[in-house]
Amino acid sequence: MKRLEILNFKSPNRAPLIVEGFLFGEESKGPSVAIVGAMSGDHINQLYVASRFVDFLRQKEEEGKITGKILVIPAVNTYALNMGQPFWPLDKTDINMMFPGYAQGETTQRIAAKLFESLQGYDFGIILEGRRDQGMCLPYVKLIKSGYEDLEAAKDLGMRFIHYREYSPIETVMLQYNWQLWGSKALSLVFGKNGAIEHRSSEEVHGALVRFMAKREILDVSVFEGFSSNVIGPDHITLLKASHAGIFDSLVSCGDTIEKGAILGRITDALSGKKLEKIIAPSGGVLTCQYSHPLIFQNSIAFRIASVN
Amino acid sequence: MGVIEEVFSIDLPVGEQFRIQRCRYIPKKGETLKRISIVSGIHGDELEGQYVCFLLGEWLRANPDKIKATIDIYPAINSLGLDSITRSVPFYEVDLNRVFPGSKNDFLPAQIADGVVSAMKGSEIAIDIHSSNIFLREIPQVRIAKSQEKTLVPLANKLNIDFVWVHDAVTVLESTFAHAMNTLGTKTLVVEMGVGMRLGKTYGHQLLDGLLNLMACEGFLSIEPLDVRYPIQSHVGEVAYLNASCPGLFVPSIEHCQMIEKGSVVGQIVDPLSGQVLDEVIAPIGGILFTLRAYPIVYEGSLVGRIFGENE
Ligand SMILES: [Zn+2]
């Protein structure tokens, strides 16, 4: 294992921002993969999975099992992690909205540029992503159609769902899109609940990373087969919204199989305690995402159900 | 007198609604389909537009007989943010100006965006007033995507601003209010002026004159056009960006909105701990310093100024 300084960025008053990478199998001839962990300060689950994976790889290296080249960068925005904030603490910009970066630009563009430079030349790129809303979800692969994506590689993770869809304009400044355009087969693993560590999801993502590397001959280990992934698009997802604002109680867990007519959650008035609403499944399927904050806004998406059309 | 209407409301979890209000002024003889929307507060820390809205409302109340078409004033789009010094949409920490055109089937910020678009759809013109952010001070300017140059520059020239900046289209800007409205056929101008969290009275009055002139020229008001300044056009020169080369405290050496010569000192970056001057920020070209940093803490890369220099 080689510990790399990806960037060292001075601050006016606090200690420098140091982003570290852990490199394995530098000399090996096999395929290469880079993994990026927490880009936001609330992506603690992503940090947890990445750092645990570094420790796992260190052991595999001792056993001589590394046959490809692997770079893991567990955390990018350590300044935000250390302050319990999601974004860059001075100007509140999101590093994952600054790609491909610009070395002569604003601070977070420079950070993104340095990071992006260190991610070049890898065959595969895996981004451990948190959610961008107050939700939690069954871990899934997010793969956008840039024209350079690799759906077959995504299937080697053996995750239950691959959400495969067109990209939105804001995604053109995010890492996955740019990484794909610059020639790495990049994808995102989205999981967890921001600000928390979920052990079951972490296990699942860890398992998927190991499986991917075994199948792509980056690691010489034996693994169980995962799911034969369901490739779904926006058409397969039913959104269930809360018609009322108030206190939200969920009665189900992500990954549950839902039957039509099942009660998924309840909303009560936050002051009078009056029962305002039961959220009922209009069709059967698998619960993929749910709202995770106890207070819910009117018209917020409370649940997402994936169904076979 | 204008009529105050609520155009968007959504329940918040605990005994409150998120709301967007407008004040609508119509001609004495009744409502018309011809409509203009004046908008501010998409970013909750930008307050210059609120003052312009006040000044325009005050003028319209005093001159009701001059109103020829519907004039809508929306001073506070991100109302939750404005009342809490929060730039983005509180709770979600999402920049509202990156989720347009929005959707009814998405999270709260997208629903707000959708509500804004539905309220303003059908306006002939929209003026979206921003005040830079808390970091930078800007002279009154309009920014226009290159694809919209033909339609929007003539309109911007009527607004009594100092600078019209036509920039290359960037895909990410397709999620702004202005892009969404321009796509729907509403000619939408984005004004940037002043600095976040503060109010500049002079700029407010300058833009009021511009709005009155534009509305006179475009048939919203029956008054004579005003004698307004003609803005500098970005295509006649180039914009130079001044980024901090090192972290520290930025201390400007000159005032905002000055003509400066190539090689002159714009400011210093100093280190409060050691007492050293770390760097001098030098003007790479001569011209007008139309952006100057207002918030002194800088990292490497922080923008400290922008100069517009005319080509010889
Ligand atoms: Zn703004």
Coordinates of C-alpha atoms and ligand atoms in Angstrom, one line a residue:
Chain A
M1 CA 0.0 0.0 0.0
K2 CA 1.2 3.4 -0.8
R3 CA -0.3 6.5 0.9
L4 CA -0.5 9.4 -1.5
E5 CA -1.1 13.0 -1.0
I6 CA -3.7 13.8 -3.7
L7 CA -3.7 17.5 -2.7
N8 CA -2.5 19.8 0.0
F9 CA -4.3 23.0 0.1
K10 CA -3.5 25.8 2.5
S11 CA -6.2 27.6 4.5
P12 CA -5.9 31.2 5.9
N13 CA -6.2 30.1 9.5
R14 CA -6.9 26.4 9.9
A15 CA -4.6 23.5 9.2
P16 CA -4.2 22.6 5.5
L17 CA -6.7 20.5 3.7
I18 CA -5.0 17.3 2.9
V19 CA -6.7 14.7 0.7
E20 CA -5.2 11.3 0.8
G21 CA -5.4 8.3 -1.5
F22 CA -4.4 4.7 -0.8
L23 CA -2.8 3.0 -3.8
F24 CA -2.6 -0.8 -4.1
G25 CA -1.0 -2.9 -6.8
E26 CA 0.9 -0.1 -8.4
E27 CA 3.1 -2.4 -10.4
S28 CA 0.4 -4.9 -11.4
K29 CA -0.6 -5.5 -15.0
G30 CA -4.3 -6.1 -14.3
P31 CA -7.1 -3.7 -14.8
S32 CA -7.3 -0.5 -12.7
V33 CA -10.0 1.0 -10.6
A34 CA -10.3 4.2 -8.6
I35 CA -12.9 4.7 -5.8
V36 CA -13.9 8.1 -4.5
G37 CA -15.6 8.3 -1.1
A38 CA -17.1 11.3 0.7
M39 CA -17.2 14.4 -1.4
S40 CA -19.7 16.1 1.0
G41 CA -19.4 16.5 4.7
D42 CA -22.6 14.5 5.4
H43 CA -21.6 11.5 3.4
I44 CA -20.3 9.7 6.4
N45 CA -21.5 6.3 5.3
Q46 CA -19.4 6.7 2.1
L47 CA -16.4 7.6 4.3
Y48 CA -17.0 4.5 6.4
V49 CA -17.3 2.1 3.5
A50 CA -14.2 3.6 1.8
S51 CA -11.9 3.5 4.8
R52 CA -13.0 0.0 5.7
F53 CA -12.3 -1.0 2.2
V54 CA -8.8 0.4 2.5
D55 CA -8.2 -1.8 5.5
F56 CA -9.6 -4.8 3.7
L57 CA -7.3 -4.2 0.7
R58 CA -4.3 -3.9 3.0
Q59 CA -5.0 -7.4 4.3
K60 CA -5.5 -8.7 0.8
E61 CA -2.2 -7.2 -0.2
E62 CA -0.4 -9.1 2.6
E63 CA -2.0 -12.2 1.3
G64 CA -0.8 -11.4 -2.2
K65 CA -4.3 -11.3 -3.7
I66 CA -4.1 -8.0 -5.5
T67 CA -3.8 -8.5 -9.2
G68 CA -4.9 -5.1 -10.5
K69 CA -4.3 -1.5 -9.5
I70 CA -6.6 0.1 -7.0
L71 CA -6.8 3.7 -5.7
V72 CA -9.1 4.6 -2.9
I73 CA -9.7 8.2 -1.8
P74 CA -11.9 7.9 1.3
A75 CA -12.7 11.6 1.8
V76 CA -12.4 14.7 -0.3
N77 CA -14.1 17.4 1.7
T78 CA -12.5 16.7 5.1
Y79 CA -13.0 20.4 6.1
A80 CA -16.8 19.9 5.8
L81 CA -16.7 16.5 7.6
N82 CA -14.9 18.1 10.5
M83 CA -17.5 20.8 10.8
G84 CA -20.7 18.8 10.3
Q85 CA -21.5 20.7 7.2
P86 CA -22.3 19.3 3.8
F87 CA -20.4 21.7 1.5
W88 CA -17.2 23.7 1.3
P89 CA -17.2 25.7 4.5
L90 CA -16.4 29.2 3.1
D91 CA -18.6 29.5 0.1
K92 CA -20.9 26.5 0.5
T93 CA -20.1 25.2 -2.9
D94 CA -20.4 21.4 -3.6
I95 CA -17.2 19.9 -4.8
N96 CA -19.2 17.4 -6.8
M97 CA -20.7 20.3 -8.8
M98 CA -17.2 21.5 -10.0
F99 CA -16.0 18.9 -12.4
P100 CA -13.9 18.6 -14.5
G101 CA -12.5 21.4 -12.4
Y102 CA -10.4 24.4 -13.4
A103 CA -6.8 24.9 -12.1
Q104 CA -7.0 28.6 -12.6
G105 CA -10.5 29.0 -11.2
E106 CA -12.2 29.3 -7.8
T107 CA -11.1 27.3 -4.8
T108 CA -13.4 24.3 -5.2
Q109 CA -12.8 24.3 -8.9
R110 CA -9.1 24.0 -8.2
I111 CA -9.7 21.2 -5.7
A112 CA -11.9 19.4 -8.2
A113 CA -9.2 19.8 -10.9
K114 CA -6.5 18.3 -8.7
L115 CA -8.7 15.5 -7.7
F116 CA -9.8 14.8 -11.2
E117 CA -6.2 14.8 -12.4
S118 CA -5.4 12.0 -9.9
L119 CA -8.3 10.0 -11.2
Q120 CA -7.2 9.9 -14.8
G121 CA -6.1 6.7 -16.6
Y122 CA -8.1 4.2 -14.6
D123 CA -10.2 1.6 -16.4
F124 CA -13.0 1.9 -14.0
G125 CA -14.3 4.6 -11.6
I126 CA -16.6 4.0 -8.7
I127 CA -18.1 6.9 -6.8
L128 CA -19.6 6.2 -3.4
E129 CA -22.4 8.7 -3.4
G130 CA -24.8 9.9 -0.7
R131 CA -28.2 11.2 -1.4
R132 CA -28.9 14.7 -2.4
D133 CA -32.1 14.9 -0.4
Q134 CA -33.6 13.9 3.0
G135 CA -34.0 10.3 1.9
M136 CA -32.6 6.9 2.4
C137 CA -32.5 4.1 -0.1
L138 CA -31.8 0.5 -0.9
P139 CA -28.2 0.7 -2.3
Y140 CA -28.3 1.0 -6.1
V141 CA -26.1 1.7 -9.0
K142 CA -26.7 5.0 -10.7
L143 CA -25.5 5.0 -14.3
I144 CA -26.1 7.9 -16.6
K145 CA -26.2 7.7 -20.3
S146 CA -23.3 9.9 -21.5
G147 CA -22.5 7.6 -24.5
Y148 CA -19.4 6.3 -22.7
E149 CA -21.0 4.4 -19.9
D150 CA -20.5 0.6 -19.4
L151 CA -23.7 -1.2 -18.4
E152 CA -22.0 -4.6 -18.4
A153 CA -19.4 -3.5 -15.9
A154 CA -22.1 -2.1 -13.7
K155 CA -23.8 -5.5 -13.7
D156 CA -20.6 -7.1 -12.2
L157 CA -21.4 -5.4 -8.9
G158 CA -24.3 -7.7 -8.5
M159 CA -26.5 -5.0 -7.0
R160 CA -30.3 -5.6 -7.0
F161 CA -31.0 -2.4 -9.1
I162 CA -29.2 -0.4 -11.7
H163 CA -30.9 2.9 -12.3
Y164 CA -30.0 3.7 -15.9
R165 CA -31.2 7.0 -17.2
E166 CA -30.5 10.2 -19.2
Y167 CA -28.5 12.8 -17.3
S168 CA -29.8 16.1 -16.2
P169 CA -28.0 19.5 -16.9
I170 CA -26.6 19.7 -13.4
E171 CA -25.0 16.3 -13.8
T172 CA -22.7 17.7 -16.5
V173 CA -20.6 19.3 -13.8
M174 CA -20.6 16.2 -11.6
L175 CA -17.9 13.6 -11.4
Q176 CA -19.6 10.6 -13.0
Y177 CA -20.4 12.4 -16.3
N178 CA -16.9 14.0 -16.6
W179 CA -15.1 10.8 -15.6
Q180 CA -16.9 8.9 -18.3
L181 CA -16.1 11.5 -20.9
W182 CA -12.5 11.4 -20.0
G183 CA -12.4 7.7 -20.6
S184 CA -12.9 5.8 -17.4
K185 CA -16.0 3.5 -17.0
A186 CA -17.5 5.5 -14.2
L187 CA -20.6 4.7 -12.1
S188 CA -22.0 5.7 -8.8
L189 CA -23.1 3.5 -5.9
V190 CA -25.8 5.4 -4.0
F191 CA -26.6 4.3 -0.5
G192 CA -27.2 5.2 3.1
K193 CA -28.7 8.1 4.8
N194 CA -26.8 11.3 5.0
G195 CA -25.0 11.9 8.4
A196 CA -25.4 8.3 9.5
I197 CA -23.8 4.9 9.2
E198 CA -26.1 2.0 8.1
H199 CA -24.4 -1.3 8.7
R200 CA -26.6 -3.4 6.4
S201 CA -26.1 -1.1 3.4
S202 CA -22.4 -0.8 4.1
E203 CA -22.1 -4.6 4.0
E204 CA -23.9 -4.7 0.8
V205 CA -21.8 -2.1 -0.9
H206 CA -18.6 -3.6 0.5
G207 CA -19.7 -7.0 -0.9
A208 CA -20.4 -5.4 -4.3
L209 CA -17.0 -3.8 -4.5
V210 CA -15.3 -7.0 -3.7
R211 CA -17.4 -8.9 -6.2
F212 CA -16.7 -6.3 -8.9
M213 CA -13.0 -6.6 -8.4
A214 CA -13.0 -10.4 -8.3
K215 CA -15.0 -10.5 -11.6
R216 CA -12.8 -8.0 -13.3
E217 CA -9.6 -9.7 -12.1
I218 CA -8.4 -6.9 -9.9
L219 CA -8.6 -9.1 -6.8
D220 CA -7.9 -12.8 -6.7
V221 CA -10.6 -13.8 -4.3
S222 CA -13.7 -16.1 -4.4
V223 CA -17.0 -14.5 -4.0
F224 CA -20.7 -15.4 -3.9
E225 CA -22.8 -14.3 -6.9
G226 CA -24.8 -11.2 -6.3
F227 CA -28.1 -10.3 -7.9
S228 CA -28.6 -10.5 -11.6
S229 CA -29.2 -6.7 -11.6
N230 CA -32.6 -5.3 -12.6
V231 CA -31.9 -2.4 -15.0
I232 CA -34.6 0.2 -14.4
G233 CA -35.4 3.6 -15.7
P234 CA -37.7 6.4 -14.4
D235 CA -40.7 4.5 -15.9
H236 CA -40.3 1.7 -13.5
I237 CA -40.5 4.0 -10.4
T238 CA -43.8 5.0 -8.7
L239 CA -43.5 8.1 -6.6
L240 CA -45.8 8.3 -3.5
K241 CA -46.1 11.8 -2.2
A242 CA -47.3 13.1 1.1
S243 CA -50.4 15.2 0.6
H244 CA -49.9 16.8 4.0
A245 CA -47.0 18.2 6.0
G246 CA -46.4 17.0 9.5
I247 CA -44.8 14.2 11.5
F248 CA -43.9 11.3 9.3
D249 CA -43.9 7.7 10.5
S250 CA -42.7 5.0 8.1
L251 CA -43.9 1.5 8.6
V252 CA -41.6 -0.2 6.1
S253 CA -38.0 -0.6 5.3
C254 CA -36.1 0.0 2.0
G255 CA -35.9 -3.3 0.1
D256 CA -39.3 -4.6 1.4
T257 CA -41.6 -6.2 -1.1
I258 CA -44.7 -4.2 -1.1
E259 CA -48.2 -5.4 -1.9
K260 CA -50.8 -3.3 -3.5
G261 CA -52.9 -1.6 -0.8
A262 CA -50.3 -1.9 2.0
I263 CA -50.0 0.9 4.4
L264 CA -46.5 2.3 4.1
G265 CA -46.6 5.3 6.3
R266 CA -48.6 7.8 8.3
I267 CA -48.6 11.5 8.7
T268 CA -50.0 13.3 11.8
D269 CA -50.5 17.0 12.5
A270 CA -47.4 18.2 14.3
L271 CA -49.3 20.3 16.8
S272 CA -52.8 18.7 17.2
G273 CA -51.7 15.1 16.7
K274 CA -54.6 14.6 14.4
K275 CA -54.2 11.7 12.0
L276 CA -53.9 13.4 8.6
E277 CA -53.0 10.7 6.2
K278 CA -52.1 7.1 5.5
I279 CA -49.8 6.5 2.6
I280 CA -51.0 3.4 0.7
A281 CA -49.2 1.5 -2.0
P282 CA -51.1 1.9 -5.3
S283 CA -49.3 -1.0 -6.8
G284 CA -47.0 -3.8 -5.7
G285 CA -43.2 -3.7 -6.1
V286 CA -40.0 -3.2 -4.1
L287 CA -39.6 -0.2 -1.9
T288 CA -36.4 1.4 -3.1
C289 CA -36.4 4.8 -1.3
Q290 CA -38.1 6.6 1.5
Y291 CA -38.1 10.0 3.2
S292 CA -36.0 9.7 6.3
H293 CA -36.6 12.9 8.3
P294 CA -39.3 12.8 11.0
L295 CA -40.8 16.1 9.7
I296 CA -42.2 16.0 6.2
F297 CA -43.1 18.8 3.8
Q298 CA -46.4 18.9 1.9
N299 CA -46.0 17.1 -1.5
S300 CA -42.6 15.6 -0.5
I301 CA -41.9 12.3 -2.0
A302 CA -42.4 9.9 0.9
F303 CA -41.7 6.6 -0.9
R304 CA -40.4 5.3 -4.2
I305 CA -41.5 1.8 -5.4
A306 CA -39.9 0.0 -8.3
S307 CA -42.2 -2.3 -10.2
V308 CA -41.9 -4.4 -13.3
N309 CA -43.9 -2.8 -16.1
Chain B
M1 CA -52.9 50.3 -5.8
G2 CA -51.5 46.9 -6.3
V3 CA -53.3 43.7 -5.3
I4 CA -51.3 41.3 -3.1
E5 CA -51.8 37.7 -4.2
E6 CA -50.4 34.4 -3.0
V7 CA -49.2 32.5 -6.0
F8 CA -47.6 29.5 -4.3
S9 CA -48.2 27.9 -1.0
I10 CA -47.1 24.7 0.5
D11 CA -47.5 23.5 4.1
L12 CA -44.4 23.2 6.2
P13 CA -44.3 20.5 8.8
V14 CA -45.1 22.6 11.9
G15 CA -47.9 25.1 11.7
E16 CA -46.6 27.3 8.8
Q17 CA -46.7 27.7 5.0
F18 CA -43.9 28.4 2.6
R19 CA -45.4 31.0 0.4
I20 CA -44.6 33.2 -2.6
Q21 CA -46.5 36.5 -2.9
R22 CA -46.8 39.0 -5.6
C23 CA -48.2 42.5 -5.9
R24 CA -50.1 43.0 -9.2
Y25 CA -50.7 46.3 -10.7
I26 CA -53.2 46.6 -13.6
P27 CA -54.4 49.5 -15.7
K28 CA -57.4 51.4 -14.5
K29 CA -59.5 50.1 -17.4
G30 CA -58.9 46.5 -16.3
E31 CA -56.5 43.5 -16.7
T32 CA -54.5 42.9 -19.8
L33 CA -52.7 39.9 -21.1
K34 CA -49.6 41.9 -21.6
R35 CA -47.6 41.3 -18.5
I36 CA -44.1 41.9 -17.0
S37 CA -42.7 40.2 -13.9
I38 CA -40.1 41.8 -11.7
V39 CA -38.4 39.1 -9.5
S40 CA -36.0 39.1 -6.6
G41 CA -34.9 36.9 -3.8
I42 CA -34.3 33.6 -5.6
H43 CA -31.1 33.6 -3.5
G44 CA -32.0 34.4 0.1
D45 CA -28.9 36.4 0.9
E46 CA -29.4 38.9 -2.0
L47 CA -31.3 42.0 -0.9
E48 CA -30.7 44.7 -3.5
G49 CA -33.7 43.5 -5.5
Q50 CA -36.0 43.8 -2.5
Y51 CA -35.2 47.5 -2.4
V52 CA -35.8 47.9 -6.2
C53 CA -39.2 46.2 -5.7
F54 CA -40.1 48.6 -3.0
L55 CA -39.1 51.6 -5.1
L56 CA -41.0 50.4 -8.1
G57 CA -44.1 49.7 -6.0
E58 CA -43.9 53.1 -4.4
W59 CA -43.7 54.7 -7.9
L60 CA -46.6 52.7 -9.2
R61 CA -48.8 53.6 -6.2
A62 CA -48.1 57.2 -6.9
N63 CA -48.7 56.9 -10.7
P64 CA -51.6 54.5 -11.2
D65 CA -52.9 56.3 -14.3
K66 CA -49.6 55.6 -16.1
I67 CA -50.0 51.9 -16.0
K68 CA -50.8 50.4 -19.4
A69 CA -50.3 46.7 -18.8
T70 CA -50.1 44.2 -16.0
I71 CA -47.0 44.6 -13.8
D72 CA -46.2 41.9 -11.3
I73 CA -43.7 42.4 -8.5
Y74 CA -42.3 39.3 -6.7
P75 CA -39.8 40.6 -4.1
A76 CA -39.2 37.3 -2.2
I77 CA -39.1 34.0 -4.1
N78 CA -37.0 32.1 -1.5
S79 CA -39.0 33.7 1.4
L80 CA -37.7 31.2 3.9
G81 CA -34.1 32.0 3.0
L82 CA -34.6 35.8 2.9
D83 CA -35.8 35.9 6.5
S84 CA -33.0 33.7 7.8
I85 CA -29.9 34.9 5.9
T86 CA -29.8 31.6 3.9
R87 CA -28.8 31.7 0.3
S88 CA -30.2 28.3 -0.6
V89 CA -33.5 26.7 0.2
P90 CA -33.3 26.0 3.9
F91 CA -33.5 22.3 5.1
Y92 CA -32.5 21.1 1.6
E93 CA -29.5 23.3 1.2
V94 CA -30.2 23.4 -2.5
D95 CA -29.5 26.5 -4.7
L96 CA -33.0 27.3 -6.1
N97 CA -31.4 28.7 -9.2
R98 CA -30.1 25.2 -10.1
V99 CA -33.4 23.3 -10.1
F100 CA -35.5 25.1 -12.8
P101 CA -37.8 24.5 -14.5
G102 CA -38.7 22.3 -11.5
S103 CA -41.4 19.7 -11.2
K104 CA -44.4 19.0 -9.1
N105 CA -43.1 15.5 -8.6
D106 CA -39.8 16.3 -7.0
F107 CA -38.4 17.6 -3.7
L108 CA -39.5 20.9 -2.2
P109 CA -37.0 23.1 -4.1
A110 CA -38.1 21.7 -7.4
Q111 CA -41.8 22.3 -6.4
I112 CA -41.0 25.9 -5.6
A113 CA -39.3 26.3 -8.9
D114 CA -42.3 24.8 -10.7
G115 CA -44.6 27.2 -8.7
V116 CA -42.5 30.1 -9.8
V117 CA -42.6 29.2 -13.4
S118 CA -46.3 28.5 -13.4
A119 CA -46.9 31.9 -11.8
M120 CA -44.9 33.8 -14.3
K121 CA -45.5 31.8 -17.5
G122 CA -47.1 34.1 -20.1
S123 CA -45.2 37.2 -19.0
E124 CA -43.7 39.0 -22.0
I125 CA -40.7 40.1 -20.0
A126 CA -39.1 39.1 -16.7
I127 CA -36.4 40.9 -14.8
D128 CA -34.6 38.7 -12.3
I129 CA -32.6 40.9 -9.9
H130 CA -29.6 39.4 -8.0
S131 CA -26.9 41.0 -5.9
S132 CA -23.9 38.8 -6.6
N133 CA -23.3 37.0 -3.2
I134 CA -21.7 38.0 0.1
F135 CA -18.2 37.7 -1.4
L136 CA -18.2 40.0 -4.3
R137 CA -19.4 43.5 -5.1
E138 CA -20.7 44.1 -8.7
I139 CA -21.6 47.1 -10.7
P140 CA -25.1 47.0 -12.2
Q141 CA -24.9 44.5 -15.0
V142 CA -26.9 42.1 -17.1
R143 CA -25.6 38.7 -18.0
I144 CA -26.9 37.0 -21.1
A145 CA -26.2 33.6 -22.6
K146 CA -24.8 33.8 -26.1
S147 CA -27.7 32.0 -27.6
Q148 CA -30.1 34.7 -26.4
E149 CA -27.9 37.6 -27.5
K150 CA -30.1 38.8 -30.3
T151 CA -33.3 39.0 -28.4
L152 CA -32.0 40.1 -25.0
V153 CA -29.2 42.6 -25.6
P154 CA -31.5 45.4 -27.1
L155 CA -33.7 45.0 -24.0
A156 CA -30.8 45.1 -21.6
N157 CA -29.5 48.3 -23.2
K158 CA -32.7 50.0 -21.9
L159 CA -32.1 49.1 -18.3
N160 CA -29.8 51.9 -17.2
I161 CA -27.1 49.5 -16.2
D162 CA -23.3 49.8 -16.6
F163 CA -22.4 46.6 -18.3
V164 CA -23.9 43.9 -20.6
W165 CA -22.0 40.7 -20.3
V166 CA -22.7 38.1 -23.0
H167 CA -21.2 34.8 -21.9
D168 CA -20.9 31.3 -23.5
A169 CA -23.7 29.0 -22.8
V170 CA -22.8 26.4 -20.1
T171 CA -25.1 23.4 -19.8
V172 CA -25.4 23.7 -16.0
L173 CA -27.0 27.1 -16.5
E174 CA -29.9 25.4 -18.2
S175 CA -31.2 24.9 -14.7
T176 CA -31.6 28.6 -13.9
F177 CA -34.8 30.6 -13.7
A178 CA -33.7 32.8 -16.6
H179 CA -33.1 29.8 -18.9
A180 CA -36.4 28.2 -18.0
M181 CA -38.3 31.4 -18.7
N182 CA -36.5 32.3 -21.9
T183 CA -37.3 28.7 -23.2
L184 CA -40.9 29.4 -22.5
G185 CA -40.8 32.6 -24.5
T186 CA -40.6 35.1 -21.7
K187 CA -37.7 37.5 -22.4
T188 CA -35.8 37.2 -19.1
L189 CA -32.9 39.4 -18.1
V190 CA -30.7 38.6 -15.1
V191 CA -29.4 41.7 -13.3
E192 CA -26.5 41.4 -10.9
M193 CA -25.6 44.4 -8.8
G194 CA -24.2 45.2 -5.4
V195 CA -23.2 42.7 -2.8
G196 CA -25.0 40.0 -0.7
M197 CA -26.6 40.8 2.7
R198 CA -26.4 44.5 2.1
L199 CA -28.3 47.3 0.4
G200 CA -26.9 50.0 -1.9
K201 CA -29.4 52.8 -2.3
T202 CA -27.7 54.3 -5.4
Y203 CA -27.9 51.1 -7.4
G204 CA -31.5 50.7 -6.4
H205 CA -32.5 54.1 -7.8
Q206 CA -30.3 53.5 -10.9
L207 CA -32.2 50.3 -11.7
L208 CA -35.6 51.8 -10.9
D209 CA -34.9 54.4 -13.6
G210 CA -33.9 51.5 -15.9
L211 CA -37.1 49.6 -15.2
L212 CA -39.3 52.6 -15.8
N213 CA -37.5 53.3 -19.1
L214 CA -37.8 49.7 -20.2
M215 CA -41.5 49.6 -19.3
A216 CA -42.0 52.9 -21.1
C217 CA -40.3 51.6 -24.3
E218 CA -42.0 48.3 -24.2
G219 CA -45.5 49.6 -23.7
F220 CA -46.1 48.9 -20.0
L221 CA -46.2 52.5 -18.9
S222 CA -47.5 55.6 -20.6
I223 CA -44.6 57.9 -19.8
E224 CA -41.8 59.3 -21.9
P225 CA -38.7 57.1 -22.0
L226 CA -36.0 58.2 -19.6
D227 CA -32.5 59.4 -20.5
V228 CA -30.5 56.3 -19.5
R229 CA -26.9 55.4 -19.7
Y230 CA -25.7 53.1 -22.4
P231 CA -24.0 50.0 -21.0
I232 CA -20.5 48.8 -21.9
Q233 CA -20.9 45.8 -24.2
S234 CA -18.7 42.8 -23.4
H235 CA -18.0 41.9 -27.0
V236 CA -15.9 45.0 -27.5
G237 CA -13.3 43.8 -25.1
E238 CA -12.3 41.1 -22.7
V239 CA -12.9 40.1 -19.0
A240 CA -9.8 39.3 -16.9
Y241 CA -10.3 37.3 -13.7
L242 CA -8.2 38.0 -10.7
N243 CA -7.9 35.0 -8.4
A244 CA -6.0 34.9 -5.1
S245 CA -2.7 33.1 -5.5
C246 CA -2.6 32.2 -1.8
P247 CA -4.8 32.1 1.3
G248 CA -4.9 35.1 3.7
L249 CA -6.8 38.3 4.2
F250 CA -7.5 40.3 1.1
V251 CA -7.1 44.1 1.6
P252 CA -8.2 46.1 -1.4
S253 CA -6.0 49.1 -2.4
I254 CA -8.6 50.8 -4.6
E255 CA -12.3 51.4 -4.6
H256 CA -14.8 49.3 -6.6
C257 CA -15.8 50.4 -10.1
Q258 CA -12.6 52.3 -10.8
M259 CA -10.7 52.6 -14.1
I260 CA -7.3 51.0 -13.5
E261 CA -4.2 50.7 -15.5
K262 CA -2.4 47.5 -16.4
G263 CA 0.1 46.6 -13.7
S264 CA -1.5 48.6 -10.9
V265 CA -2.1 47.1 -7.5
V266 CA -5.7 46.0 -6.8
G267 CA -5.0 44.8 -3.3
Q268 CA -2.8 42.8 -1.0
I269 CA -3.1 39.4 0.5
V270 CA -1.7 39.6 4.0
D271 CA -1.1 37.1 6.8
P272 CA -2.4 38.3 10.2
L273 CA -0.3 35.8 12.1
S274 CA 3.2 36.6 10.8
G275 CA 2.5 40.2 9.8
Q276 CA 3.7 39.6 6.3
V277 CA 2.3 40.7 3.0
L278 CA 2.0 37.4 1.1
D279 CA 1.1 38.7 -2.3
E280 CA 0.0 41.7 -4.3
V281 CA -2.9 41.4 -6.7
I282 CA -1.9 43.1 -9.9
A283 CA -4.2 44.1 -12.7
P284 CA -3.3 41.9 -15.7
I285 CA -5.0 44.4 -18.1
G286 CA -6.2 48.0 -17.9
G287 CA -9.9 48.7 -17.7
I288 CA -12.8 49.0 -15.4
L289 CA -12.8 47.0 -12.1
F290 CA -16.4 45.9 -12.3
T291 CA -16.2 43.2 -9.6
L292 CA -14.3 43.5 -6.3
R293 CA -14.1 41.2 -3.4
A294 CA -16.1 42.3 -0.4
Y295 CA -15.5 39.4 2.0
P296 CA -11.8 39.5 3.0
I297 CA -11.0 35.9 3.8
V298 CA -9.6 34.2 0.8
Y299 CA -8.3 30.8 -0.2
E300 CA -6.1 30.1 -3.1
G301 CA -8.4 30.6 -6.1
S302 CA -10.9 32.9 -4.4
L303 CA -12.1 35.5 -6.9
V304 CA -10.9 38.9 -5.8
G305 CA -11.9 41.0 -8.8
R306 CA -12.8 41.2 -12.5
I307 CA -11.6 43.8 -14.9
F308 CA -13.2 44.6 -18.2
G309 CA -10.7 46.0 -20.7
E310 CA -11.7 47.3 -24.1
N311 CA -9.7 46.1 -27.1
E312 CA -7.6 48.8 -28.7
Ligands
ZN1 ZN -28.2 35.4 -7.0

